[in-house]
PDB file of C-alpha atoms in Angstrom:
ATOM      1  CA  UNK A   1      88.357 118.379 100.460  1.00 81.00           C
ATOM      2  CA  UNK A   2      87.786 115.799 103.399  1.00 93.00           C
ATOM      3  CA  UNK A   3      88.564 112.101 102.161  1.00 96.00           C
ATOM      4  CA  UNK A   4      88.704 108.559 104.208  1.00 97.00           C
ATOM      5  CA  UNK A   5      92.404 108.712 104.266  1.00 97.00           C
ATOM      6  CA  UNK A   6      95.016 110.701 103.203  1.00 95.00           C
ATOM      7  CA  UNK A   7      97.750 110.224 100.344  1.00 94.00           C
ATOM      8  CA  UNK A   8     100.315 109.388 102.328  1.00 92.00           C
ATOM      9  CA  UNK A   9      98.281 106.926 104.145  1.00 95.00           C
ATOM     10  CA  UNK A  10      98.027 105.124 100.320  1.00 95.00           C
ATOM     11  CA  UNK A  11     101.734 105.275 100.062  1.00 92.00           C
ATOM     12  CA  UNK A  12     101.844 104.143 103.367  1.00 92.00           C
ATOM     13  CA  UNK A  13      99.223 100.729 102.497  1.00 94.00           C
ATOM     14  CA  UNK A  14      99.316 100.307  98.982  1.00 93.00           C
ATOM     15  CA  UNK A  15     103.426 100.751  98.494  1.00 90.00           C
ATOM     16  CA  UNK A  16     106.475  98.315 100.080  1.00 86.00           C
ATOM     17  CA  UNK A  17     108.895 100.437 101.654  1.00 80.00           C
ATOM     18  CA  UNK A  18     111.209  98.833  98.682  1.00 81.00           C
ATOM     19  CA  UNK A  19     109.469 100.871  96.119  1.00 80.00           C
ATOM     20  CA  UNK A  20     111.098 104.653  94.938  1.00 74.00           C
ATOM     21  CA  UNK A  21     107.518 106.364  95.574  1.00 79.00           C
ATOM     22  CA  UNK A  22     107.808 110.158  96.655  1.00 78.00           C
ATOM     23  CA  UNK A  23     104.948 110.703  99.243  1.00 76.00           C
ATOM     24  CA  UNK A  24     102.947 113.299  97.042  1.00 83.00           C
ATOM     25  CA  UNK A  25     102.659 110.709  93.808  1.00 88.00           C
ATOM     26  CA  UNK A  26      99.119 110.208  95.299  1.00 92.00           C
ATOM     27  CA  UNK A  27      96.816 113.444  94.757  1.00 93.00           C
ATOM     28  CA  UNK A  28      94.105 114.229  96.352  1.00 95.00           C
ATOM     29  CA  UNK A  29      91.703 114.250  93.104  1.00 95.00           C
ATOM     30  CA  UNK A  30      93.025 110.433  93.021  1.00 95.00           C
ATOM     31  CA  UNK A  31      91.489 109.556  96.280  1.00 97.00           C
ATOM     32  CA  UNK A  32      88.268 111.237  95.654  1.00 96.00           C
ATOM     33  CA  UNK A  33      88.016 109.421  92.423  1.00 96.00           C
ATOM     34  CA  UNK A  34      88.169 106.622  93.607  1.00 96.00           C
ATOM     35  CA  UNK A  35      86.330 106.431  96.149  1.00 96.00           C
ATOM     36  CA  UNK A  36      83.666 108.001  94.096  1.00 96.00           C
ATOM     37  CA  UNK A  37      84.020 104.663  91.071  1.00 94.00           C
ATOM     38  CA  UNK A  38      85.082 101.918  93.931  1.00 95.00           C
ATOM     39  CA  UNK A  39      84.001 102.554  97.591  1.00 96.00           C
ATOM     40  CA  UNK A  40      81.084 104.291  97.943  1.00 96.00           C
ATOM     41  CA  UNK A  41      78.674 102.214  96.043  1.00 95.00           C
ATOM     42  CA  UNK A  42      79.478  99.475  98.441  1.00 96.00           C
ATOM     43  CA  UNK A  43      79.404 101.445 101.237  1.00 97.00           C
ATOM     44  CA  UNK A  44      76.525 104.164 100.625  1.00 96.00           C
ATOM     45  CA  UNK A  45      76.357 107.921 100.927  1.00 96.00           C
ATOM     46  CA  UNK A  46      75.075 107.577 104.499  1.00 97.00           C
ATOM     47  CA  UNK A  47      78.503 105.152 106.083  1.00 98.00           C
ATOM     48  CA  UNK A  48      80.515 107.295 103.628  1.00 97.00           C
ATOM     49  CA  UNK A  49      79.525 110.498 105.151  1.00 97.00           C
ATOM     50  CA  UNK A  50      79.509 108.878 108.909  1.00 98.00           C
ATOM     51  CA  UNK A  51      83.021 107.599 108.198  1.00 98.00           C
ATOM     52  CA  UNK A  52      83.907 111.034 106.746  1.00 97.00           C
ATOM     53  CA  UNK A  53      82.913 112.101 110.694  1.00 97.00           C
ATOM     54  CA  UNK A  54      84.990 109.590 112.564  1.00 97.00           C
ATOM     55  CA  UNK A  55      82.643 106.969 113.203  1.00 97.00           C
ATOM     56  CA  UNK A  56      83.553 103.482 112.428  1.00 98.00           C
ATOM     57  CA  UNK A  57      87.271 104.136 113.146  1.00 98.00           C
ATOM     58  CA  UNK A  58      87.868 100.187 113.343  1.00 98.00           C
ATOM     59  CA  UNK A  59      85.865  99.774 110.205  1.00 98.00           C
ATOM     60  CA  UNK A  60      87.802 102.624 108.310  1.00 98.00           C
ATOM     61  CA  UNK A  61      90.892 101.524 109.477  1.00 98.00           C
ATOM     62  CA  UNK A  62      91.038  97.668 108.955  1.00 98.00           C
ATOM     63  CA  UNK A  63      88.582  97.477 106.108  1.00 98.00           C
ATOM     64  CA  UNK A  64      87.946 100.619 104.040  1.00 98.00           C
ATOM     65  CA  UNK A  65      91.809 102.064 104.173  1.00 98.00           C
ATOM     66  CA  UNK A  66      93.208  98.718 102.768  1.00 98.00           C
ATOM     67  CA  UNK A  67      90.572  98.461  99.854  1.00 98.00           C
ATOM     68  CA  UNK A  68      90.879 102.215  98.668  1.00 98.00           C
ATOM     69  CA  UNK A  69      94.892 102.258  98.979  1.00 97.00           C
ATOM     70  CA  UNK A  70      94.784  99.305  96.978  1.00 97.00           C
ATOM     71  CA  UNK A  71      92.018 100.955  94.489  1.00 97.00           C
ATOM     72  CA  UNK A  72      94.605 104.272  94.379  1.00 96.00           C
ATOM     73  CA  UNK A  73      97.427 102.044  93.758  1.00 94.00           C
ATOM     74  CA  UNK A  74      95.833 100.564  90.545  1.00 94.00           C
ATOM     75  CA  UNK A  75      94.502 103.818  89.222  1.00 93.00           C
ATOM     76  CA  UNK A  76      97.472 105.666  89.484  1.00 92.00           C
ATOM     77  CA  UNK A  77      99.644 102.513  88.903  1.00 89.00           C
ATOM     78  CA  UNK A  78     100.050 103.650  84.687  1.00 83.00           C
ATOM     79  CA  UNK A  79     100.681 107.358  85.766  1.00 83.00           C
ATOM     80  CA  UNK A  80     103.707 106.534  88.074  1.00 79.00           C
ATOM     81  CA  UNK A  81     105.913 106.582  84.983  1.00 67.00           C
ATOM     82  CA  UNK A  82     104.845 110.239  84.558  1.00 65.00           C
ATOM     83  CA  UNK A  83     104.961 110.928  88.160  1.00 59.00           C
ATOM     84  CA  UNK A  84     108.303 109.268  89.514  1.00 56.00           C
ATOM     85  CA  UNK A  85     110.696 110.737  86.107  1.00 53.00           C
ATOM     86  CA  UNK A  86     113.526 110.707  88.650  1.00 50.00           C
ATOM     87  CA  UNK A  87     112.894 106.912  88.529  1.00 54.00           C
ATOM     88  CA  UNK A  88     112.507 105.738  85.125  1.00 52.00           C
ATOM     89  CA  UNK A  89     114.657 106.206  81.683  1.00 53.00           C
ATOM     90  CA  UNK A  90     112.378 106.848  78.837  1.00 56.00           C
ATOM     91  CA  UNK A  91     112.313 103.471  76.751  1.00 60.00           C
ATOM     92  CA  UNK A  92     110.241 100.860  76.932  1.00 62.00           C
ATOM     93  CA  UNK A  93     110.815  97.277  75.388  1.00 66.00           C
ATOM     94  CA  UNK A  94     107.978  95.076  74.546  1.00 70.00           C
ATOM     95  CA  UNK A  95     109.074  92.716  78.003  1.00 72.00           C
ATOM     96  CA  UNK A  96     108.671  95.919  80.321  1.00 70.00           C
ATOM     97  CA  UNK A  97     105.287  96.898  79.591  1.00 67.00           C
ATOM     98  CA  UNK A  98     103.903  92.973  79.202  1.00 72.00           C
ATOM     99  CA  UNK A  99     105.564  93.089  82.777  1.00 73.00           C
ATOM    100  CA  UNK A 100     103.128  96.154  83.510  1.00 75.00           C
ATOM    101  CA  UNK A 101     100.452  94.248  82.592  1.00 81.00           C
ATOM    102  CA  UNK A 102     101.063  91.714  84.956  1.00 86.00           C
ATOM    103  CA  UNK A 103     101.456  93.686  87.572  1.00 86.00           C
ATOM    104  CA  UNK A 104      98.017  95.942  86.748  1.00 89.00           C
ATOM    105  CA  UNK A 105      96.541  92.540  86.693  1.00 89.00           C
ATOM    106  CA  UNK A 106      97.688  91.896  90.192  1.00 92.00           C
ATOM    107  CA  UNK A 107      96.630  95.333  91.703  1.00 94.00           C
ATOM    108  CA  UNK A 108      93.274  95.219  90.464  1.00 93.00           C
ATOM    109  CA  UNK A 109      93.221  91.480  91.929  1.00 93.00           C
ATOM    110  CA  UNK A 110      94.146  92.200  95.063  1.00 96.00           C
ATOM    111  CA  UNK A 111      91.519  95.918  94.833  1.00 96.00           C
ATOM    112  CA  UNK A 112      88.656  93.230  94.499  1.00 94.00           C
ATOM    113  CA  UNK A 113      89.488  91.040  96.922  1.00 95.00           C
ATOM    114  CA  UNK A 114      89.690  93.504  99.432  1.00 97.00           C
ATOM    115  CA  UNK A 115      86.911  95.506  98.256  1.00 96.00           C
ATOM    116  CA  UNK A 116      85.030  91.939  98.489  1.00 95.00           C
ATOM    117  CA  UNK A 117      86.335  91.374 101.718  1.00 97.00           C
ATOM    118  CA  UNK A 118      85.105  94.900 103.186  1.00 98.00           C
ATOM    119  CA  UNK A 119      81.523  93.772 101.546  1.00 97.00           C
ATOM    120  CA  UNK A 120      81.063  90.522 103.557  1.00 97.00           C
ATOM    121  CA  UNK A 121      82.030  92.251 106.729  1.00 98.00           C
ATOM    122  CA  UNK A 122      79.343  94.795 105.898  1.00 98.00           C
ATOM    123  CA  UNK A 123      77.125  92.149 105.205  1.00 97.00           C
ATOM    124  CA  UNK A 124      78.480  89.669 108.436  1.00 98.00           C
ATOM    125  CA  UNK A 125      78.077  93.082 110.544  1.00 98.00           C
ATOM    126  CA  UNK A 126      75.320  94.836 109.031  1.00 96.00           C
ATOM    127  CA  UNK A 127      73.761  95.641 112.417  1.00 96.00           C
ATOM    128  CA  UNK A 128      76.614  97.369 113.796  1.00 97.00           C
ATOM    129  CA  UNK A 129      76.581  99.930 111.273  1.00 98.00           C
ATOM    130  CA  UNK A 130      73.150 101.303 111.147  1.00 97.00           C
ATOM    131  CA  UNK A 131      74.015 103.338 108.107  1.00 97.00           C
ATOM    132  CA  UNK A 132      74.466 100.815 105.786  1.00 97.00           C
ATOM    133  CA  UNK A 133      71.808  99.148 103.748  1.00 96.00           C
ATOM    134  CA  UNK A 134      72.889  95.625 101.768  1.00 95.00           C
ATOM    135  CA  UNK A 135      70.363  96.198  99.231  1.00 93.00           C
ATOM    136  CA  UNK A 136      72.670  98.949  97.755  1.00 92.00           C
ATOM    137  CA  UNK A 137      75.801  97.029  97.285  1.00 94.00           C
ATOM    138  CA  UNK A 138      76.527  96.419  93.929  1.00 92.00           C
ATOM    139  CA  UNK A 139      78.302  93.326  95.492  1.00 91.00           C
ATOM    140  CA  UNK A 140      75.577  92.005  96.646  1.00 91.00           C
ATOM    141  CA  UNK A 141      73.827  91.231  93.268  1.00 89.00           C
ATOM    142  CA  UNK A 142      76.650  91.710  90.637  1.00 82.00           C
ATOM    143  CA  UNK A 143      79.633  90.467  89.813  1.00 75.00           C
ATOM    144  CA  UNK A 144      82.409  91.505  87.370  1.00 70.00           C
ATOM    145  CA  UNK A 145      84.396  89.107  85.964  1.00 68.00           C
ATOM    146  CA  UNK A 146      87.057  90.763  83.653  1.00 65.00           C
ATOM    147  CA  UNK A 147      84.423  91.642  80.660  1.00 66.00           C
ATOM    148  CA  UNK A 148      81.673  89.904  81.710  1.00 74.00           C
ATOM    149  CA  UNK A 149      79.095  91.134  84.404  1.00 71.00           C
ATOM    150  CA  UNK A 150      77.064  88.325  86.109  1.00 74.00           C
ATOM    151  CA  UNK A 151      73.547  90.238  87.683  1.00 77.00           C
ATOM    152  CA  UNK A 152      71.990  87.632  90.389  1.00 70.00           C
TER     153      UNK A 152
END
């Protein structure tokens, strides 16, 4: 199964070096998921697959890699528990998992600001990258906004 970058290329962008993550706590099937839900609507089946091929390398490497690392590290984010045993006791209080919520919050902030970010070079760049086509971006005529989705 061929994905945009591997798992320990999302430890490797979506972790600190701080953190007590083995390098196989992101699978495969996490990746692909993701990029299925978060990437490639904005970027199209066409730049997905020519990106798949090794075009774009600049593109994949300073815009798509950051936004799906950060996309894997919020999916996976409430299965790390189950993941990393070695690293956690098993109680919770009600102060560590308000704490998780803060930090899911953060990790799906920073997702869509990257996500946004590779969007507007798409858009900034659009001739560069004959395979993509702006009118398919979600981004480009909806936005999200916790529960509420604004269609322009």
């Amino acid at each position: 199964m061929k994905t945009l970058i591997t798992p320990s290329e999302v430890v490797a962008l979506a972790f600190s070096g701080e953190e007590l993550v083995a390098k196989d706590v992101v699978t495969l099937s996490d990746i692909v998921e993701v990029e299925t839900r978060h990437l490639r609507p904005i970027l199209g089946a066409e730049l997905t697959e020519s990106l798949l091929a090794g075009e774009h390398p600049t593109l994949l490497s300073d815009y798509v890699a950051p936004a799906l690392a950060a996309w894997c590290r919020y999916a996976i984010q409430p299965l790390l528990r189950e993941r990393c045993r070695v690293c956690h006791d098993g109680g919770r209080s009600a102060a560590q998992n308000d704490h998780d919520a803060v930090v899911e919050s953060a990790l799906r902030r920073k997702a869509v600001t990257l996500s946004h970010r590779l969007s507007d070079h798409l858009n900034a760049y659009a001739g560069d990258y004959p395979e993509y086509n702006p009118k398919n971006n979600p981004l480009n005529y909806c936005s999200i906004y916790g529960d509420i989705i604004q269609v322009r």
